[in-house]
CSV table of C-alpha atoms (C1' of nucleotides) and ligand atoms in Angstrom, one decimal:
chain,number,residue,atom,x,y,z
W,1,MET,CA,26.6,6.3,23.4
W,2,LYS,CA,23.8,5.8,20.9
W,3,GLY,CA,22.8,2.4,22.0
W,4,LEU,CA,23.3,1.1,18.5
W,5,ASN,CA,23.7,-2.6,18.0
W,6,LEU,CA,24.8,-3.3,14.5
W,7,THR,CA,24.8,-7.1,14.2
W,8,THR,CA,26.2,-8.8,11.1
W,9,GLN,CA,22.8,-8.9,9.4
W,10,ARG,CA,21.9,-5.3,10.3
W,11,LYS,CA,25.2,-4.1,9.1
W,12,ALA,CA,24.9,-6.0,5.8
W,13,VAL,CA,21.4,-4.6,5.2
W,14,TYR,CA,22.6,-1.1,6.1
W,15,ASP,CA,25.5,-1.4,3.7
W,16,ILE,CA,23.2,-2.5,0.8
W,17,VAL,CA,20.9,0.5,1.4
W,18,ARG,CA,23.9,2.9,1.8
W,19,ASN,CA,25.6,1.7,-1.4
W,20,SER,CA,22.4,1.7,-3.5
W,21,ASN,CA,21.2,4.9,-5.2
W,22,ASP,CA,18.0,3.5,-6.5
W,23,HIS,CA,15.9,3.3,-3.3
W,24,PRO,CA,15.6,-0.5,-3.1
W,25,THR,CA,12.5,-2.3,-1.8
W,26,ALA,CA,12.8,-5.0,0.9
W,27,ALA,CA,12.7,-7.6,-1.8
W,28,GLU,CA,15.5,-5.9,-3.7
W,29,VAL,CA,17.6,-5.6,-0.6
W,30,MET,CA,17.0,-9.4,0.0
W,31,ASN,CA,18.2,-10.1,-3.6
W,32,ARG,CA,21.3,-8.1,-3.2
W,33,LEU,CA,22.1,-9.8,0.1
W,34,VAL,CA,21.8,-13.2,-1.7
W,35,GLU,CA,24.1,-12.0,-4.5
W,36,GLN,CA,26.6,-11.2,-1.8
W,37,GLY,CA,26.4,-14.7,-0.4
W,38,TYR,CA,24.2,-13.9,2.6
W,39,ASN,CA,21.2,-16.0,3.3
W,40,PHE,CA,19.1,-14.2,6.0
W,41,ALA,CA,15.5,-14.9,6.9
W,42,TYR,CA,13.0,-12.6,5.3
W,43,GLY,CA,11.8,-11.5,8.7
W,44,THR,CA,15.4,-10.5,9.6
W,45,VAL,CA,15.6,-8.2,6.6
W,46,TYR,CA,12.3,-6.6,7.5
W,47,ASN,CA,13.4,-6.4,11.2
W,48,SER,CA,16.7,-4.9,10.2
W,49,LEU,CA,15.1,-2.3,7.9
W,50,ARG,CA,12.8,-1.3,10.7
W,51,TYR,CA,15.6,-1.2,13.2
W,52,LEU,CA,17.7,1.0,11.0
W,53,THR,CA,14.7,3.2,10.3
W,54,ASP,CA,14.0,3.5,14.0
W,55,LYS,CA,17.6,4.4,14.7
W,56,GLU,CA,17.3,6.9,11.8
W,57,LEU,CA,20.2,5.5,9.9
W,58,ILE,CA,17.9,5.1,6.9
W,59,ARG,CA,14.5,6.3,5.9
W,60,GLU,CA,11.4,4.4,4.7
W,61,LEU,CA,9.8,5.8,1.6
W,62,LYS,CA,6.1,5.3,0.8
W,63,LEU,CA,5.8,6.6,-2.7
W,64,GLY,CA,2.4,5.2,-3.5
W,65,GLU,CA,3.7,1.9,-4.9
W,66,SER,CA,2.9,-1.4,-3.4
W,67,ALA,CA,6.2,-1.9,-1.5
W,68,SER,CA,8.1,0.6,0.6
W,69,ARG,CA,11.5,1.7,-0.5
W,70,TYR,CA,14.5,2.5,1.6
W,71,ASP,CA,16.9,5.4,1.4
W,72,ALA,CA,20.1,6.1,3.2
W,73,LYS,CA,20.1,9.7,2.1
W,74,LEU,CA,19.0,11.5,5.3
W,75,ASP,CA,18.9,15.1,4.3
W,76,GLU,CA,15.4,16.3,3.6
W,77,HIS,CA,14.5,15.7,0.0
W,78,GLN,CA,11.7,14.5,-2.3
W,79,HIS,CA,11.4,12.0,-5.1
W,80,ILE,CA,10.3,11.8,-8.7
W,81,ILE,CA,9.2,8.6,-10.4
W,82,CYS,CA,9.4,7.9,-14.1
W,83,VAL,CA,6.0,7.0,-15.4
W,84,SER,CA,7.6,5.0,-18.2
W,85,CYS,CA,10.4,3.0,-16.6
W,86,GLY,CA,9.6,3.4,-12.9
W,87,ARG,CA,13.0,4.7,-11.8
W,88,VAL,CA,13.1,6.8,-8.7
W,89,ASP,CA,15.3,9.9,-8.6
W,90,GLU,CA,16.1,12.5,-6.0
W,91,VAL,CA,14.5,15.9,-5.9
W,92,MET,CA,16.7,18.2,-3.8
W,93,SER,CA,14.8,21.4,-4.5
W,94,SER,CA,12.9,22.0,-1.3
W,95,VAL,CA,9.2,22.6,-0.7
W,96,PRO,CA,8.7,26.4,-0.9
W,97,GLU,CA,8.4,27.7,2.6
W,98,ASP,CA,5.7,30.2,1.6
W,99,TRP,CA,3.6,27.4,0.1
W,100,LYS,CA,3.7,25.5,3.4
W,101,GLN,CA,2.6,28.7,5.1
W,102,ALA,CA,-0.2,29.1,2.7
W,103,VAL,CA,-1.3,25.5,3.4
W,104,ALA,CA,-1.1,26.1,7.2
W,105,LYS,CA,-3.3,29.2,6.7
W,106,GLU,CA,-5.8,27.5,4.5
W,107,THR,CA,-6.2,24.4,6.6
W,108,GLY,CA,-5.6,25.6,10.1
W,109,TYR,CA,-3.1,22.8,10.6
W,110,ASP,CA,0.3,23.1,12.2
W,111,VAL,CA,2.2,21.8,9.2
W,112,HIS,CA,5.0,19.5,10.2
W,113,HIS,CA,6.2,18.0,6.9
W,114,ALA,CA,5.4,17.4,3.3
W,115,ASN,CA,5.9,14.2,1.3
W,116,VAL,CA,6.0,14.9,-2.3
W,117,VAL,CA,6.2,12.4,-5.2
W,118,PHE,CA,6.5,13.9,-8.7
W,119,GLY,CA,5.6,11.8,-11.7
W,120,GLY,CA,7.1,12.4,-15.1
W,121,MET,CA,9.3,11.1,-17.9
W,122,CYS,CA,12.9,10.6,-17.1
W,123,PRO,CA,15.7,11.9,-19.4
W,124,GLN,CA,16.5,8.5,-20.7
W,125,CYS,CA,12.9,7.7,-21.5
W,126,LEU,CA,12.5,11.1,-23.1
W,127,LYS,CA,15.4,10.3,-25.4
W,128,LYS,CA,14.0,6.9,-26.4
W,129,ARG,CA,10.5,8.2,-27.1
W,130,THR,CA,9.4,8.1,-30.8
W,131,ASN,CA,8.6,11.7,-32.0
R,1,MET,CA,-22.7,9.1,-24.7
R,2,LYS,CA,-20.0,8.1,-22.2
R,3,GLY,CA,-20.7,4.4,-22.3
R,4,LEU,CA,-21.4,4.5,-18.6
R,5,ASN,CA,-23.1,1.6,-16.9
R,6,LEU,CA,-24.1,2.5,-13.4
R,7,THR,CA,-25.6,-0.6,-11.9
R,8,THR,CA,-27.3,-0.6,-8.5
R,9,GLN,CA,-24.0,-1.6,-6.8
R,10,ARG,CA,-21.9,0.9,-8.7
R,11,LYS,CA,-24.4,3.7,-8.0
R,12,ALA,CA,-24.6,2.8,-4.3
R,13,VAL,CA,-20.8,2.9,-4.1
R,14,TYR,CA,-20.6,6.1,-6.0
R,15,ASP,CA,-23.2,7.8,-3.8
R,16,ILE,CA,-21.2,6.8,-0.7
R,17,VAL,CA,-18.0,8.3,-2.0
R,18,ARG,CA,-19.8,11.4,-3.3
R,19,ASN,CA,-21.5,12.0,0.0
R,20,SER,CA,-18.5,11.4,2.2
R,21,ASN,CA,-16.0,14.2,2.9
R,22,ASP,CA,-13.5,12.1,4.7
R,23,HIS,CA,-11.9,10.1,1.9
R,24,PRO,CA,-13.1,6.7,2.9
R,25,THR,CA,-11.2,3.5,2.3
R,26,ALA,CA,-12.7,0.5,0.6
R,27,ALA,CA,-13.4,-1.1,4.0
R,28,GLU,CA,-15.1,2.1,5.1
R,29,VAL,CA,-17.2,2.2,2.0
R,30,MET,CA,-18.2,-1.4,2.6
R,31,ASN,CA,-19.2,-0.5,6.2
R,32,ARG,CA,-21.4,2.4,5.1
R,33,LEU,CA,-23.0,0.2,2.5
R,34,VAL,CA,-23.9,-2.3,5.2
R,35,GLU,CA,-25.3,0.5,7.3
R,36,GLN,CA,-27.6,1.4,4.4
R,37,GLY,CA,-28.8,-2.1,4.2
R,38,TYR,CA,-26.8,-3.3,1.2
R,39,ASN,CA,-24.9,-6.5,1.3
R,40,PHE,CA,-22.5,-6.6,-1.7
R,41,ALA,CA,-19.6,-8.9,-2.1
R,42,TYR,CA,-16.2,-7.4,-1.2
R,43,GLY,CA,-15.0,-8.0,-4.7
R,44,THR,CA,-17.9,-6.0,-6.0
R,45,VAL,CA,-17.0,-3.0,-3.9
R,46,TYR,CA,-13.4,-3.2,-5.2
R,47,ASN,CA,-14.6,-3.7,-8.7
R,48,SER,CA,-17.0,-0.8,-8.4
R,49,LEU,CA,-14.3,1.5,-7.0
R,50,ARG,CA,-12.0,0.6,-9.8
R,51,TYR,CA,-14.7,1.0,-12.4
R,52,LEU,CA,-15.6,4.5,-11.1
R,53,THR,CA,-11.9,5.4,-11.0
R,54,ASP,CA,-11.5,4.2,-14.6
R,55,LYS,CA,-14.5,6.3,-15.7
R,56,GLU,CA,-13.0,9.2,-13.7
R,57,LEU,CA,-16.1,9.7,-11.6
R,58,ILE,CA,-13.9,9.3,-8.5
R,59,ARG,CA,-10.2,9.3,-7.7
R,60,GLU,CA,-8.0,6.8,-5.9
R,61,LEU,CA,-5.7,8.3,-3.3
R,62,LYS,CA,-2.5,6.7,-2.2
R,63,LEU,CA,-1.4,8.7,0.8
R,64,GLY,CA,1.2,6.4,2.2
R,65,GLU,CA,-1.2,4.6,4.5
R,66,SER,CA,-1.8,0.9,4.1
R,67,ALA,CA,-5.2,1.2,2.3
R,68,SER,CA,-6.2,3.4,-0.7
R,69,ARG,CA,-8.7,6.1,-0.1
R,70,TYR,CA,-11.4,7.4,-2.5
R,71,ASP,CA,-12.4,10.9,-3.3
R,72,ALA,CA,-15.2,12.2,-5.5
R,73,LYS,CA,-13.6,15.7,-5.5
R,74,LEU,CA,-12.2,15.8,-9.0
R,75,ASP,CA,-10.5,19.2,-9.3
R,76,GLU,CA,-6.8,19.0,-8.7
R,77,HIS,CA,-5.9,19.3,-5.0
R,78,GLN,CA,-3.7,17.8,-2.4
R,79,HIS,CA,-4.1,16.4,1.1
R,80,ILE,CA,-3.0,16.8,4.6
R,81,ILE,CA,-3.2,14.1,7.3
R,82,CYS,CA,-3.3,14.8,11.0
R,83,VAL,CA,-0.4,13.0,12.7
R,84,SER,CA,-2.5,12.8,15.9
R,85,CYS,CA,-6.0,11.7,14.8
R,86,GLY,CA,-5.4,10.6,11.2
R,87,ARG,CA,-8.1,12.7,9.6
R,88,VAL,CA,-7.5,13.7,6.0
R,89,ASP,CA,-8.3,17.2,4.8
R,90,GLU,CA,-8.2,18.9,1.5
R,91,VAL,CA,-5.4,21.3,0.4
R,92,MET,CA,-6.7,23.4,-2.4
R,93,SER,CA,-3.6,25.7,-2.6
R,94,SER,CA,-1.9,24.4,-5.7
R,95,VAL,CA,1.7,23.3,-6.2
R,96,PRO,CA,3.7,26.4,-7.2
R,97,GLU,CA,4.4,26.3,-10.9
R,98,ASP,CA,7.9,27.7,-10.5
R,99,TRP,CA,8.7,25.0,-8.1
R,100,LYS,CA,7.7,22.4,-10.7
R,101,GLN,CA,9.8,24.1,-13.2
R,102,ALA,CA,12.8,24.1,-10.8
R,103,VAL,CA,12.3,20.4,-10.3
R,104,ALA,CA,12.1,19.8,-14.1
R,105,LYS,CA,15.4,21.7,-14.5
R,106,GLU,CA,17.1,19.9,-11.6
R,107,THR,CA,16.1,16.4,-12.7
R,108,GLY,CA,15.8,16.7,-16.4
R,109,TYR,CA,12.4,15.1,-16.2
R,110,ASP,CA,9.3,16.2,-18.1
R,111,VAL,CA,7.2,16.7,-14.9
R,112,HIS,CA,3.7,15.5,-15.4
R,113,HIS,CA,2.2,15.8,-11.9
R,114,ALA,CA,2.9,16.0,-8.2
R,115,ASN,CA,1.3,14.1,-5.4
R,116,VAL,CA,1.7,15.9,-2.1
R,117,VAL,CA,0.8,14.7,1.3
R,118,PHE,CA,1.3,17.1,4.2
R,119,GLY,CA,1.5,16.0,7.7
R,120,GLY,CA,0.6,18.1,10.8
R,121,MET,CA,-1.7,18.7,13.7
R,122,CYS,CA,-5.3,19.5,12.8
R,123,PRO,CA,-7.1,22.4,14.4
R,124,GLN,CA,-9.2,20.1,16.7
R,125,CYS,CA,-6.1,18.2,17.9
R,126,LEU,CA,-4.3,21.5,18.4
R,127,LYS,CA,-7.1,22.7,20.7
R,128,LYS,CA,-7.1,19.5,22.7
R,129,ARG,CA,-3.3,19.4,23.2
R,130,THR,CA,-2.0,20.1,26.8
R,131,ASN,CA,0.2,23.1,26.9
E,1,DT,C1',29.7,-20.9,33.3
E,2,DT,C1',25.2,-19.9,34.3
E,3,DT,C1',21.8,-16.8,33.3
E,4,DG,C1',19.1,-13.2,31.3
E,5,DA,C1',18.5,-10.4,27.5
E,6,DT,C1',18.7,-9.8,22.6
E,7,DT,C1',18.5,-11.5,18.0
E,8,DT,C1',17.7,-14.6,14.4
E,9,DT,C1',15.0,-18.0,12.2
E,10,DA,C1',11.2,-20.5,10.0
E,11,DG,C1',6.9,-20.4,9.5
E,12,DA,C1',2.2,-18.9,10.5
E,13,DA,C1',-0.8,-15.0,10.3
E,14,DT,C1',-2.7,-10.7,8.6
E,15,DA,C1',-4.4,-7.1,5.5
E,16,DA,C1',-5.4,-5.2,1.1
E,17,DG,C1',-6.4,-6.2,-3.1
E,18,DT,C1',-6.8,-9.2,-7.5
E,19,DA,C1',-8.2,-13.4,-10.1
E,20,DT,C1',-11.4,-17.0,-11.2
E,21,DA,C1',-15.3,-19.3,-12.5
E,22,DA,C1',-20.0,-20.2,-11.8
E,23,DA,C1',-24.4,-17.9,-11.3
E,24,DT,C1',-27.3,-14.1,-12.3
E,25,DC,C1',-28.8,-10.3,-14.9
E,26,DC,C1',-29.6,-7.5,-19.2
E,27,DT,C1',-30.5,-6.6,-23.8
E,28,DG,C1',-31.6,-7.0,-28.2
E,29,DA,C1',-32.8,-10.1,-31.8
E,30,DT,C1',-36.1,-13.8,-33.2
A,1,DA,C1',-42.6,-14.1,-25.0
A,2,DT,C1',-38.1,-16.7,-25.8
A,3,DC,C1',-33.6,-17.1,-26.3
A,4,DA,C1',-28.5,-16.1,-26.8
A,5,DG,C1',-24.5,-13.4,-25.8
A,6,DG,C1',-22.5,-10.3,-23.1
A,7,DA,C1',-21.8,-7.9,-18.8
A,8,DT,C1',-22.0,-8.1,-13.9
A,9,DT,C1',-22.0,-10.1,-9.4
A,10,DT,C1',-20.8,-13.4,-6.2
A,11,DA,C1',-18.1,-16.6,-3.4
A,12,DT,C1',-13.9,-18.1,-2.9
A,13,DA,C1',-9.1,-18.8,-3.8
A,14,DC,C1',-5.0,-16.5,-4.5
A,15,DT,C1',-1.2,-13.0,-4.3
A,16,DT,C1',1.8,-9.7,-2.2
A,17,DA,C1',3.9,-7.1,1.3
A,18,DT,C1',4.5,-7.2,5.8
A,19,DT,C1',4.1,-8.5,10.8
A,20,DC,C1',3.7,-11.9,14.4
A,21,DT,C1',5.1,-15.9,17.1
A,22,DA,C1',7.7,-19.1,19.4
A,23,DA,C1',11.7,-21.8,19.5
A,24,DA,C1',16.7,-21.8,18.7
A,25,DA,C1',20.9,-19.4,18.7
A,26,DT,C1',23.9,-15.7,20.2
A,27,DC,C1',25.7,-12.4,23.3
A,28,DA,C1',27.0,-10.2,27.6
A,29,DA,C1',27.6,-9.6,32.1
A,30,DA,C1',28.1,-11.5,36.9
H,201,LIG,MN1,16.1,9.6,-1.9
H,202,LIG,MN1,-9.7,15.3,-1.5
H,203,LIG,ZN1,12.2,6.4,-17.5
H,204,LIG,ZN1,-6.3,15.7,14.5
DNA sequence: TTTGATTTTAGAATAAGTATAAATCCTGAT
DNA sequence: ATCAGGATTTATACTTATTCTAAAATCAAA
């Protein structure tokens, strides 16, 4: 029905991304595959990530770091990165509709989407900080 | 006063960025330098862009494309990229303060900043589109 | 089963950017 | 003017993330 061909390697990659909540990079996915006893070619991991992204089973995130991250959470959401430890957390609060409209008005664009990356100090790092 | 050392090459790079309104990449800066008769080493252009960024004369933008872009507009603003032609325009309308607060509340982060990249169809591409 | 298509693999290639080390340029004392 | 030390530029090598390539392996009908 969906023309979906989940080979062993694609399934394994998909499972890693699905069961991770830290938005792993391709290299991190590779490491976790190795931990699980798999030994796929690097190219296969990239191909699988692209395949899964194309089929919209996962999403590729470009958060302004050097490497892309991958996310199996498909509902629209944004991200926040801790400036201290680098962890990436979810932001479910959605982009205000009236702001998007203001931007459309200002720019003359037909605004399709917004990618937002917040930066800040995560709760754990806030706790550790010396006052 | 600021300990600023604007060499010939740094000045030339700065002038390119200042007089561009399209957020050029390092490669584009290099091309424009060559058009102006300069012939600096690639490394010098990167070094200059980093120097100017460190001195806060320009800003480096990571918009989720493969290459960084540079911007001499220093007041806080966001960007919008045309999904059709790739042009990058300014978004001066600022991130709603109450939304940032909502995100702080939701995530427990101390929110420092937000980088927002809108995507959409620019006025020129809207005009060209076949209805 | 042969065949054609798809996928995986290893490795080469690419693109953006950084590191290195020698050469050049400045600057401020002699 | 001359020199020495520091900063800067340059050419080139390197790194990192990712894509490309072409051969080998796998799969799926006919
Ligand atoms: Mn997410
Ligand atoms: Mn700008
Ligand atoms: Zn943290
Ligand atoms: Zn356009």
